[in-house]
XYZ file of C-alpha atoms in Angstrom:
724
model
C 141.712 242.104 -23.606
C 144.662 242.236 -21.328
C 145.160 239.739 -18.489
C 146.917 239.689 -15.182
C 150.299 238.003 -15.221
C 150.408 234.971 -12.885
C 153.513 233.786 -11.006
C 154.341 230.314 -9.677
C 156.322 229.263 -6.609
C 158.458 226.402 -7.920
C 159.018 225.021 -4.423
C 155.293 224.655 -3.937
C 154.994 223.169 -7.443
C 157.634 220.595 -6.492
C 155.721 219.894 -3.291
C 152.539 219.247 -5.268
C 154.426 216.819 -7.529
C 155.824 215.006 -4.482
C 152.352 214.743 -2.985
C 150.964 213.444 -6.285
C 153.715 210.803 -6.564
C 153.338 209.763 -2.921
C 149.575 209.511 -3.350
C 150.166 207.306 -6.429
C 152.639 205.141 -4.462
C 150.025 204.605 -1.762
C 147.342 203.932 -4.394
C 149.401 201.067 -5.817
C 149.647 199.547 -2.352
C 145.941 199.984 -1.743
C 145.043 198.212 -5.005
C 146.180 194.867 -3.577
C 144.485 195.497 -0.215
C 141.124 196.197 -1.858
C 141.503 193.039 -3.984
C 141.443 190.699 -0.968
C 138.918 187.827 -1.091
C 137.395 188.806 2.240
C 134.595 191.148 1.155
C 134.223 192.913 4.488
C 137.942 193.626 4.671
C 137.906 194.722 1.028
C 135.061 197.176 1.636
C 136.851 198.662 4.638
C 140.044 199.105 2.648
C 138.105 200.551 -0.285
C 136.408 203.192 1.899
C 139.480 204.147 3.931
C 141.734 203.924 0.866
C 139.441 206.189 -1.184
C 139.481 208.725 1.645
C 143.268 208.700 1.987
C 144.049 208.495 -1.727
C 141.383 211.092 -2.606
C 142.770 213.435 0.028
C 146.241 212.971 -1.452
C 145.058 213.718 -4.991
C 143.074 216.718 -3.850
C 146.060 217.943 -1.781
C 148.208 217.844 -4.911
C 145.560 220.017 -6.647
C 145.072 222.414 -3.753
C 148.814 222.855 -3.068
C 149.289 223.405 -6.801
C 146.628 226.124 -6.628
C 148.478 227.743 -3.760
C 151.646 227.833 -5.898
C 149.712 230.108 -8.274
C 149.615 233.843 -7.412
C 148.339 237.022 -9.075
C 149.168 240.671 -8.414
C 145.962 240.813 -6.378
C 145.048 239.093 -3.094
C 143.527 235.619 -3.545
C 141.378 233.397 -1.351
C 139.160 230.350 -1.725
C 135.570 229.718 -0.812
C 135.267 226.893 1.698
C 132.128 225.318 0.166
C 133.558 224.968 -3.333
C 136.863 223.746 -1.884
C 134.948 221.028 -0.024
C 133.173 220.032 -3.275
C 136.583 219.804 -4.921
C 137.778 217.493 -2.102
C 134.689 215.299 -2.440
C 135.391 214.955 -6.160
C 138.946 213.862 -5.377
C 137.688 211.189 -2.983
C 135.177 210.013 -5.618
C 137.967 209.740 -8.200
C 139.996 207.590 -5.778
C 136.976 205.388 -5.024
C 136.396 204.730 -8.732
C 140.082 204.027 -9.327
C 140.363 201.525 -6.456
C 137.086 199.857 -7.324
C 137.980 199.281 -10.974
C 141.630 198.314 -10.400
C 140.668 195.702 -7.796
C 138.414 193.732 -10.167
C 139.726 190.220 -10.791
C 137.923 189.994 -14.135
C 138.831 193.482 -15.382
C 138.110 193.957 -19.091
C 139.003 196.852 -21.406
C 135.401 198.041 -21.118
C 135.863 198.351 -17.359
C 139.002 200.418 -17.958
C 137.206 202.668 -20.433
C 134.224 203.248 -18.156
C 136.445 203.800 -15.142
C 138.732 206.184 -17.028
C 135.718 208.219 -18.194
C 134.327 208.427 -14.647
C 137.727 209.378 -13.271
C 138.242 212.037 -15.950
C 134.865 213.589 -15.063
C 135.760 213.445 -11.378
C 139.170 215.008 -11.932
C 137.565 217.726 -14.035
C 135.017 218.434 -11.299
C 137.770 218.449 -8.674
C 139.971 220.857 -10.644
C 137.370 223.254 -11.995
C 135.382 223.303 -8.737
C 138.652 224.228 -7.053
C 139.194 226.980 -9.587
C 135.620 228.151 -9.086
C 136.447 228.583 -5.386
C 138.252 231.720 -6.583
C 135.270 234.093 -6.684
C 136.623 236.485 -9.385
C 134.951 239.642 -10.691
C 134.961 239.723 -13.638
C 135.095 235.957 -14.008
C 137.867 233.707 -15.348
C 138.321 233.619 -19.087
C 138.844 229.981 -20.257
C 140.891 228.799 -23.171
C 138.574 226.171 -24.602
C 141.341 224.286 -26.386
C 143.341 223.847 -23.197
C 140.195 222.926 -21.274
C 139.481 220.166 -23.782
C 143.148 219.211 -23.685
C 143.009 218.930 -19.895
C 139.953 216.658 -20.157
C 141.721 214.513 -22.787
C 144.841 214.323 -20.637
C 142.677 213.367 -17.659
C 140.964 210.625 -19.683
C 144.236 209.128 -20.969
C 146.000 209.484 -17.635
C 143.081 207.818 -15.851
C 143.138 204.839 -18.247
C 146.906 204.483 -17.816
C 146.574 204.749 -14.040
C 143.903 202.022 -13.922
C 145.980 199.717 -16.102
C 149.115 200.256 -14.025
C 147.257 199.690 -10.758
C 145.633 196.496 -12.012
C 148.881 195.168 -13.477
C 150.874 196.058 -10.397
C 148.368 194.283 -8.168
C 148.962 191.038 -10.026
C 152.706 191.466 -10.633
C 155.498 190.521 -8.243
C 155.766 193.150 -5.530
C 158.982 195.193 -5.944
C 159.466 198.554 -4.261
C 161.717 199.891 -7.033
C 159.088 199.113 -9.646
C 156.381 200.634 -7.459
C 158.356 203.863 -7.044
C 158.874 204.222 -10.807
C 155.190 203.633 -11.477
C 154.277 206.169 -8.787
C 156.488 208.851 -10.347
C 154.853 208.271 -13.737
C 151.359 208.506 -12.252
C 152.350 211.578 -10.220
C 153.569 213.298 -13.380
C 150.288 212.396 -15.102
C 148.245 213.943 -12.271
C 150.359 217.092 -12.354
C 150.018 217.367 -16.126
C 146.232 217.262 -15.763
C 146.338 219.989 -13.121
C 148.704 222.345 -14.927
C 146.982 221.903 -18.254
C 143.803 223.086 -16.572
C 145.627 225.944 -14.833
C 147.101 227.183 -18.088
C 143.587 227.249 -19.573
C 142.574 230.035 -17.124
C 143.141 233.749 -17.809
C 142.317 236.587 -15.387
C 141.267 239.994 -16.897
C 143.198 243.097 -15.983
C 141.478 244.902 -13.079
C 139.761 241.734 -11.804
C 139.391 241.330 -8.040
C 138.938 238.190 -5.907
C 135.754 238.516 -3.904
C 136.786 235.497 -1.742
C 140.114 237.012 -0.751
C 139.046 236.808 2.863
C 138.453 233.044 2.588
C 140.974 230.208 2.660
C 144.412 231.562 1.876
C 148.002 231.939 3.025
C 151.233 229.939 3.110
C 150.325 228.462 6.501
C 147.219 226.893 4.946
C 149.326 225.294 2.222
C 151.726 223.900 4.802
C 148.850 222.556 6.895
C 147.227 220.862 3.898
C 150.554 219.394 2.757
C 151.513 218.039 6.175
C 148.018 216.739 6.889
C 147.741 214.918 3.587
C 151.241 213.482 3.980
C 150.388 212.221 7.455
C 147.178 210.624 6.195
C 149.015 208.994 3.301
C 151.894 207.835 5.525
C 149.507 206.350 8.055
C 147.614 204.600 5.276
C 150.838 203.266 3.751
C 152.019 202.003 7.139
C 148.696 200.327 7.820
C 148.789 198.770 4.370
C 152.314 197.464 4.937
C 151.356 195.987 8.327
C 148.262 194.438 6.819
C 150.298 193.056 3.925
C 152.784 191.539 6.356
C 150.013 190.032 8.434
C 148.303 188.770 5.301
C 151.591 187.267 4.145
C 152.080 185.641 7.526
C 148.514 184.385 7.430
C 149.043 183.036 3.920
C 152.269 181.342 5.002
C 150.497 179.882 8.003
C 147.633 178.796 5.774
C 150.101 177.266 3.345
C 151.895 175.607 6.237
C 148.603 174.321 7.590
C 147.654 173.113 4.134
C 150.989 171.361 3.814
C 150.562 169.888 7.269
C 147.017 168.890 6.396
C 148.212 167.326 3.149
C 150.930 165.481 5.033
C 148.394 164.395 7.634
C 146.048 163.174 4.932
C 148.939 161.373 3.261
C 149.925 159.857 6.608
C 146.321 158.843 7.257
C 146.146 157.284 3.823
C 149.425 155.482 4.451
C 148.152 154.253 7.802
C 144.899 153.193 6.190
C 146.786 151.319 3.509
C 149.044 149.810 6.137
C 146.035 148.769 8.176
C 144.358 147.179 5.159
C 147.235 145.724 3.150
C 150.020 143.227 3.661
C 153.360 145.108 3.618
C 155.330 142.232 2.051
C 153.114 141.402 -0.934
C 150.958 144.534 -1.221
C 147.859 142.331 -1.150
C 144.804 143.135 0.986
C 145.029 141.737 4.497
C 142.373 139.860 6.418
C 140.568 143.042 7.547
C 140.086 144.278 3.984
C 139.233 140.769 2.761
C 136.501 140.402 5.388
C 135.044 143.755 4.316
C 134.974 142.740 0.654
C 133.546 139.363 1.592
C 130.713 141.092 3.477
C 130.012 143.330 0.471
C 129.973 140.306 -1.852
C 127.449 138.572 0.419
C 125.195 141.641 0.408
C 125.330 141.970 -3.376
C 124.544 138.300 -3.870
C 121.712 138.382 -1.313
C 120.152 141.444 -2.975
C 120.429 139.816 -6.384
C 118.833 136.621 -5.030
C 115.986 138.616 -3.460
C 115.331 140.448 -6.742
C 115.390 137.200 -8.680
C 112.941 135.670 -6.206
C 110.432 138.461 -6.817
C 110.705 138.226 -10.602
C 108.838 135.322 -12.173
C 111.063 133.070 -14.266
C 114.258 134.921 -13.314
C 117.497 132.923 -13.280
C 119.315 132.350 -10.007
C 122.118 134.912 -9.624
C 125.778 133.805 -9.831
C 127.544 132.480 -6.748
C 130.967 133.335 -5.410
C 133.717 131.211 -3.905
C 136.282 131.607 -1.138
C 139.535 129.696 -1.654
C 141.919 129.153 1.267
C 145.459 128.654 -0.093
C 148.305 127.284 2.050
C 151.774 126.608 0.629
C 153.140 123.084 1.110
C 156.839 122.804 1.897
C 157.298 126.483 2.650
C 158.668 125.996 6.176
C 161.834 124.165 5.036
C 162.499 126.948 2.519
C 162.209 129.557 5.258
C 164.273 127.516 7.730
C 167.017 126.426 5.340
C 167.376 129.364 2.946
C 166.358 132.095 5.375
C 163.648 134.722 5.601
C 164.816 136.681 2.574
C 164.353 133.650 0.336
C 161.032 132.863 1.984
C 159.854 136.412 1.322
C 160.731 136.075 -2.368
C 158.674 132.875 -2.576
C 155.710 134.579 -0.903
C 155.913 137.576 -3.219
C 156.055 135.367 -6.304
C 153.191 133.220 -5.005
C 151.135 136.384 -4.488
C 151.908 137.486 -8.048
C 150.834 134.119 -9.469
C 147.593 134.215 -7.525
C 146.825 137.716 -8.824
C 147.545 136.659 -12.402
C 145.404 133.534 -12.102
C 142.471 135.486 -10.676
C 140.248 137.834 -12.655
C 140.292 141.608 -12.375
C 137.360 141.712 -9.942
C 138.684 138.897 -7.725
C 140.255 139.718 -4.352
C 143.495 138.003 -3.343
C 144.594 138.529 0.266
C 147.462 137.362 2.442
C 146.268 136.639 5.959
C 149.550 135.576 7.539
C 152.579 133.347 7.045
C 152.122 131.297 3.878
C 148.324 131.517 3.874
C 146.260 133.324 1.250
C 142.563 133.849 0.576
C 140.929 134.386 -2.797
C 137.410 135.760 -3.304
C 136.054 134.928 -6.771
C 132.656 136.400 -7.685
C 130.345 135.641 -10.578
C 130.796 131.862 -10.601
C 128.238 129.345 -11.763
C 128.802 127.005 -8.845
C 131.141 124.457 -7.284
C 132.439 123.221 -10.647
C 133.733 126.699 -11.596
C 135.330 127.170 -8.167
C 137.000 123.751 -8.394
C 138.366 124.522 -11.849
C 139.818 127.787 -10.533
C 141.422 125.975 -7.580
C 143.008 123.414 -9.914
C 144.507 126.202 -12.030
C 145.996 127.733 -8.901
C 147.445 124.392 -7.794
C 149.184 124.019 -11.174
C 150.556 127.566 -11.127
C 151.940 127.259 -7.613
C 153.522 123.845 -8.259
C 155.927 125.315 -10.831
C 159.453 125.911 -9.541
C 160.316 129.252 -7.929
C 163.583 131.003 -8.778
C 165.262 132.272 -5.602
C 168.748 133.783 -5.913
C 169.563 131.515 -8.838
C 168.210 128.396 -7.140
C 165.116 126.434 -8.132
C 162.809 125.986 -5.145
C 159.781 123.729 -5.249
C 156.679 124.277 -3.152
C 153.073 123.378 -3.819
C 149.685 124.411 -2.502
C 146.782 122.895 -0.625
C 143.540 124.720 -1.386
C 140.210 124.581 0.404
C 137.100 125.624 -1.525
C 133.737 126.914 -0.292
C 130.891 128.379 -2.351
C 128.316 130.904 -1.140
C 125.548 130.263 -0.259
C 125.968 126.491 -0.664
C 128.474 126.077 2.185
C 127.113 128.330 4.891
C 126.742 131.927 6.000
C 129.369 134.651 5.662
C 130.906 134.150 9.115
C 131.413 130.432 8.354
C 133.066 130.720 4.959
C 136.710 131.342 5.896
C 136.636 128.773 8.720
C 135.165 126.126 6.441
C 137.589 126.966 3.637
C 140.376 126.498 6.206
C 138.933 123.109 7.177
C 138.786 122.068 3.516
C 142.401 123.193 3.070
C 143.485 120.913 5.933
C 141.652 118.061 4.246
C 143.712 118.751 1.108
C 146.889 118.672 3.204
C 145.910 115.362 4.790
C 145.423 114.012 1.270
C 149.114 114.673 0.577
C 149.034 118.335 -0.460
C 149.393 119.791 -3.949
C 145.651 119.429 -4.429
C 142.320 121.020 -3.628
C 139.361 119.935 -1.541
C 135.779 121.175 -1.522
C 134.198 121.638 1.875
C 132.059 118.833 3.263
C 130.098 118.927 6.535
C 132.347 116.326 8.190
C 135.288 118.755 7.851
C 133.712 121.056 10.408
C 134.651 118.598 13.114
C 138.376 118.745 12.294
C 138.366 122.549 12.181
C 136.466 122.790 15.442
C 138.899 120.308 16.960
C 141.890 122.508 16.075
C 140.210 125.577 17.542
C 139.344 123.663 20.702
C 142.899 122.391 21.032
C 144.233 125.911 20.603
C 142.000 127.212 23.377
C 142.774 124.264 25.635
C 146.520 124.524 24.953
C 146.491 128.138 26.037
C 144.731 127.114 29.259
C 147.118 124.164 29.660
C 150.016 126.593 29.994
C 148.168 128.503 32.720
C 147.029 125.309 34.490
C 150.495 123.726 34.319
C 149.238 120.677 32.443
C 152.445 120.601 30.370
C 155.101 118.245 31.716
C 158.627 117.246 30.785
C 159.715 113.655 30.363
C 163.342 112.676 30.102
C 164.936 109.994 27.882
C 168.471 108.832 28.772
C 171.457 108.875 26.438
C 173.749 105.878 26.955
C 177.539 105.762 26.519
C 178.260 103.086 23.884
C 181.486 102.027 25.581
C 180.689 102.027 29.285
C 176.922 101.697 29.312
C 176.735 104.695 31.596
C 174.150 107.440 31.330
C 175.779 110.399 29.616
C 172.780 112.683 29.877
C 169.077 112.961 29.105
C 166.858 114.694 26.551
C 163.873 116.694 27.792
C 160.708 115.908 25.818
C 157.485 117.878 26.137
C 154.256 116.128 27.075
C 150.699 117.358 27.563
C 148.584 115.545 30.102
C 145.050 116.706 29.305
C 142.525 116.178 32.130
C 139.958 114.715 29.721
C 141.846 113.746 26.562
C 144.712 112.100 28.388
C 148.156 112.299 26.782
C 148.114 114.588 23.730
C 150.977 113.863 21.319
C 153.472 116.621 20.569
C 152.881 115.801 16.904
C 149.368 117.167 17.461
C 149.852 120.166 19.722
C 153.271 121.529 18.634
C 151.986 122.519 15.125
C 149.015 124.222 16.800
C 151.364 126.097 19.139
C 153.414 127.252 16.150
C 150.332 128.219 14.115
C 148.756 130.305 16.880
C 151.938 131.902 18.265
C 152.244 129.944 21.531
C 155.526 128.215 20.757
C 157.793 130.899 22.249
C 155.875 130.963 25.522
C 156.107 127.176 25.735
C 159.792 127.238 24.806
C 160.561 129.772 27.542
C 158.744 127.579 30.058
C 160.797 124.529 28.996
C 164.073 126.408 29.527
C 163.106 127.492 33.031
C 161.593 124.112 33.984
C 164.692 122.184 32.887
C 166.943 124.482 34.909
C 164.670 124.122 37.917
C 164.735 120.325 37.611
C 168.526 120.248 37.297
C 168.802 122.270 40.493
C 166.377 119.916 42.266
C 168.337 116.854 41.117
C 171.556 118.464 42.293
C 170.051 118.899 45.758
C 169.262 115.164 45.686
C 172.849 114.275 44.751
C 172.228 113.644 41.059
C 174.198 115.591 38.485
C 173.643 115.198 34.756
C 173.293 117.091 31.497
C 169.904 117.821 29.905
C 169.305 118.474 26.211
C 166.442 120.739 25.152
C 165.089 121.323 21.657
C 165.056 124.882 20.332
C 162.498 125.767 17.661
C 163.212 128.135 14.801
C 160.823 130.606 16.438
C 162.923 130.673 19.625
C 166.129 131.147 17.670
C 164.663 134.335 16.234
C 164.075 135.800 19.695
C 166.558 138.591 20.275
C 166.796 137.780 23.974
C 167.091 133.966 23.757
C 170.703 133.799 24.961
C 169.952 136.298 27.741
C 166.935 134.209 28.846
C 168.993 131.017 29.001
C 171.829 132.735 30.849
C 169.372 134.256 33.354
C 167.717 130.858 33.983
C 171.097 129.198 34.579
C 172.132 131.947 36.988
C 168.771 131.918 38.772
C 169.074 128.191 39.506
C 172.838 128.265 40.204
C 173.757 125.848 37.398
C 176.936 125.175 35.467
C 176.175 126.145 31.815
C 177.784 122.908 30.643
C 174.828 121.031 32.183
C 172.584 122.393 29.410
C 172.732 121.246 25.790
C 170.613 122.882 23.094
C 169.517 120.725 20.168
C 168.722 122.358 16.836
C 167.448 120.450 13.813
C 169.750 120.265 10.812
C 167.364 122.195 8.529
C 167.144 125.027 11.059
C 170.910 125.037 11.643
C 171.576 125.515 7.927
C 169.011 128.338 7.481
C 169.253 132.098 8.153
C 173.006 131.840 8.842
C 173.488 135.355 10.201
C 170.822 135.046 12.879
C 171.793 131.504 13.835
C 175.502 132.284 13.958
C 174.747 135.113 16.388
C 172.685 132.801 18.612
C 175.195 129.941 18.453
C 178.087 132.264 19.249
C 176.120 133.628 22.217
C 175.379 130.145 23.560
C 179.011 129.101 23.130
C 180.109 132.265 24.914
C 178.116 131.423 28.045
C 179.278 127.773 27.942
C 176.133 126.034 26.668
C 176.759 123.096 24.316
C 175.024 122.806 20.935
C 173.877 119.652 19.167
C 172.658 119.247 15.569
C 169.504 117.085 15.626
C 167.948 114.917 12.864
C 171.194 114.926 10.880
C 170.829 113.521 7.372
C 167.298 114.785 6.702
C 168.243 118.315 5.663
C 170.381 119.924 2.996
C 173.727 120.297 4.732
C 176.953 118.417 4.681
C 179.508 117.857 7.421
C 181.805 120.463 5.892
C 179.179 123.127 6.633
C 179.235 122.178 10.296
C 182.785 123.492 10.674
C 181.341 127.018 10.767
C 179.074 126.248 13.730
C 180.256 125.869 17.348
C 178.483 122.494 17.641
C 179.817 119.795 19.963
C 177.543 116.967 18.920
C 175.288 115.708 16.145
C 172.462 113.176 16.241
C 171.875 110.781 13.369
C 168.210 110.709 12.403
C 166.229 107.633 13.437
C 165.245 106.916 9.824
C 168.814 105.727 9.142
C 169.005 103.726 12.383
C 165.753 101.915 11.588
C 167.260 100.412 8.419
C 170.817 99.875 9.627
C 170.362 96.104 10.042
C 168.753 95.531 6.655
C 170.026 98.252 4.313
C 173.623 98.434 3.115
C 173.055 102.040 2.063
C 171.889 103.044 5.547
C 174.819 101.187 7.078
C 177.302 102.942 4.796
C 175.772 106.377 5.447
C 175.827 105.956 9.230
C 179.418 104.683 9.159
C 180.536 107.607 6.985
C 178.780 110.143 9.213
C 180.401 108.712 12.358
C 183.900 108.724 10.836
C 183.649 112.219 9.347
C 182.109 113.637 12.524
C 184.969 112.233 14.598
C 187.419 113.749 12.117
C 185.801 117.121 12.784
C 185.964 116.610 16.529
C 182.205 116.058 16.980
C 180.516 113.507 19.236
C 177.862 111.357 17.551
C 174.529 110.278 19.022
C 172.287 107.696 17.367
C 168.610 108.157 18.175
C 165.811 105.648 17.730
C 167.789 102.554 18.827
C 165.216 99.836 19.434
C 167.016 96.494 19.029
C 170.124 94.788 20.340
C 171.316 94.368 16.744
C 171.202 98.097 16.132
C 173.061 98.645 19.403
C 175.827 96.196 18.478
C 176.347 97.684 15.028
C 176.625 101.191 16.476
C 179.078 100.033 19.137
C 181.162 98.471 16.369
C 181.205 101.827 14.543
C 182.425 103.597 17.684
C 179.250 105.708 17.879
C 179.619 107.749 21.056
C 176.082 107.662 22.471
C 172.793 105.877 21.839
C 169.225 106.768 22.666
C 166.016 104.868 22.123
C 163.327 102.585 23.440
C 165.829 99.719 23.657
C 167.397 101.470 26.636
C 164.483 103.399 28.112
C 161.392 105.264 27.117
C 160.950 108.908 28.105
C 160.003 109.048 31.785
C 158.971 111.569 34.404
C 161.642 113.235 36.509
C 160.865 111.100 39.587
C 161.074 107.870 37.572
C 164.410 108.929 36.095
C 165.742 109.615 39.569
C 164.652 106.147 40.703
C 166.424 104.638 37.706
C 169.573 106.441 38.655
C 169.263 104.735 42.025
C 169.109 101.296 40.358
C 165.365 100.721 39.873
C 165.145 99.662 36.217
C 162.012 100.895 34.410
C 159.755 98.529 32.528
C 161.004 97.686 29.064
C 164.564 98.848 29.637
C 167.542 96.760 28.476
C 169.412 94.633 30.969
C 172.256 96.932 31.769
C 173.180 98.807 34.885
C 172.916 102.585 35.063
C 175.036 102.364 38.189
C 177.521 104.740 36.692
C 175.567 107.790 37.733
C 177.781 110.597 36.586
C 180.050 112.171 39.140
C 180.984 114.771 36.565
C 179.813 115.874 33.170
C 182.141 114.461 30.482
C 183.068 116.725 27.602
């Protein structure tokens, strides 16, 4: 049998290859779109992608058919051509569905490749059947089987490439190479099937009047390219939006992680002490409440069970360091912080793993110890803590000694939850009153002392508002002339019911509850006001005020003093600030800044209580002090103790050598006065000359009215000027 000789338009063949490669390029893009986690979006991409990709594959086949011509007119039946297109879309749907699987196995590839091979076969041979030939096409069975085999292998390769490319890093160069390979595979399937067809000599095409012509090929090519281009563009836009969404999601996740980290940091900051890392009072109170609930539940269960043993108790220990204030004042805050950190470490080591150690402020700690048998166990624990904390602390190469006073309460023996910390505090104060470095177990009588402190705190706060605080003034007498050289302002509290409350009582409360700065600021302003009032009455003198360590740490202390002096139109030399020796030798950087500021505005500085701290006169050369006061403990013994006499004499001589004036405080006898005059001590102050008195009484004394108990000397030399 002879056959018609076919011809092929190579330009159209090239066009079919281009369409096949472009369709493969788009298919690789669509594989990642269909694999999205959003199922609705994935289904939409799968349907639209199958339509576009299937149209592209079918266009490659149909344009390839149009490249084939015979010596007779050819045309294609529309129905069979439509079936061929449907098969192409089905092939694309299978390919996208299988390649998008996240758990794709070789069995999925095999099943998908088989389905695709069947679909490609249907698409190709249905398209060939659209040529209604008479007599019919003669098929080369070997090439038909070869085309099916090629379709099966090419389909498996295509699925593998699509799945791999979806998971690999997206690179356009790699995608183009893969698309060319897949395009060649599609073309090989098509042309293998075409070569399997032979057309007998004399055959005619009964569908010659159907779909045919170069214009049809151009229309199909352009249409399919437009569909593929639009799909590719949409895929690219979607990929960009998805990338932006992923970046935004990642950014939000990062922001959320940072927010969670910040919240955790804030939570930790709100519940822990930043210096020691221990729980603070808020967290301690929460754990204390939980411990009470656990113990109460255990007690209730034991009460219901006949013969059950009473559940264990727990203890709250209130720990306060003895002697910590001098360390902080003399060695500075950095040294004090090291002591606190080491004390916290020792408390943690002494406690058990399930115990809670908390720092509640300053040098105060709380320890919650559960599972104790009773008071004896709690006392034994407190004694161990006392021993641990009494050992020397190493601070910058120096050995520092502090101790601890510990108050002990046991639940439920010593009250309800809300009473435990207060009663442990009261027991701690009892340990301090016993000399410190010991422990005390709460007793009912201790409630009175704790309640008294709380009442005094509340009343002291109201005393500031009600102006119950007053200043009394004690003169300083010139040892040579007997004249008044100035006065010292001393704080007094005239309580409407308690009467006079000693500063020894209320100053520690003011420091403990943070009122000392407010009181100190009031003293500065009140002294300046009084100086101005005295000046209006013709009396000019100098007033010394005491500055606490808390005031010295105020950043605006110098500015406050300068503003008060300016507000009351005073000469700065009329004000003298007294600082205790221990404070003057501590935290040198801060104090030097304050002292330099006071010297700059013309305010004199005096070192108070000299001899009780850790300094020597050589250290005083670095401070702009004009005066020092010898502590009363040396003056008390000056008549009876050779050591005290020698110390006072040496201090006076060395101070004069350094250009400092010397004041002796606590002078109470004529003998003490005479000895100090013989030593050339510059000024004296004490009950021998006058007790502290109200401003009006001092003014009367200036006018010659001697107060009760004052020595027989004349204060007639009311100062016309302030001596330097």
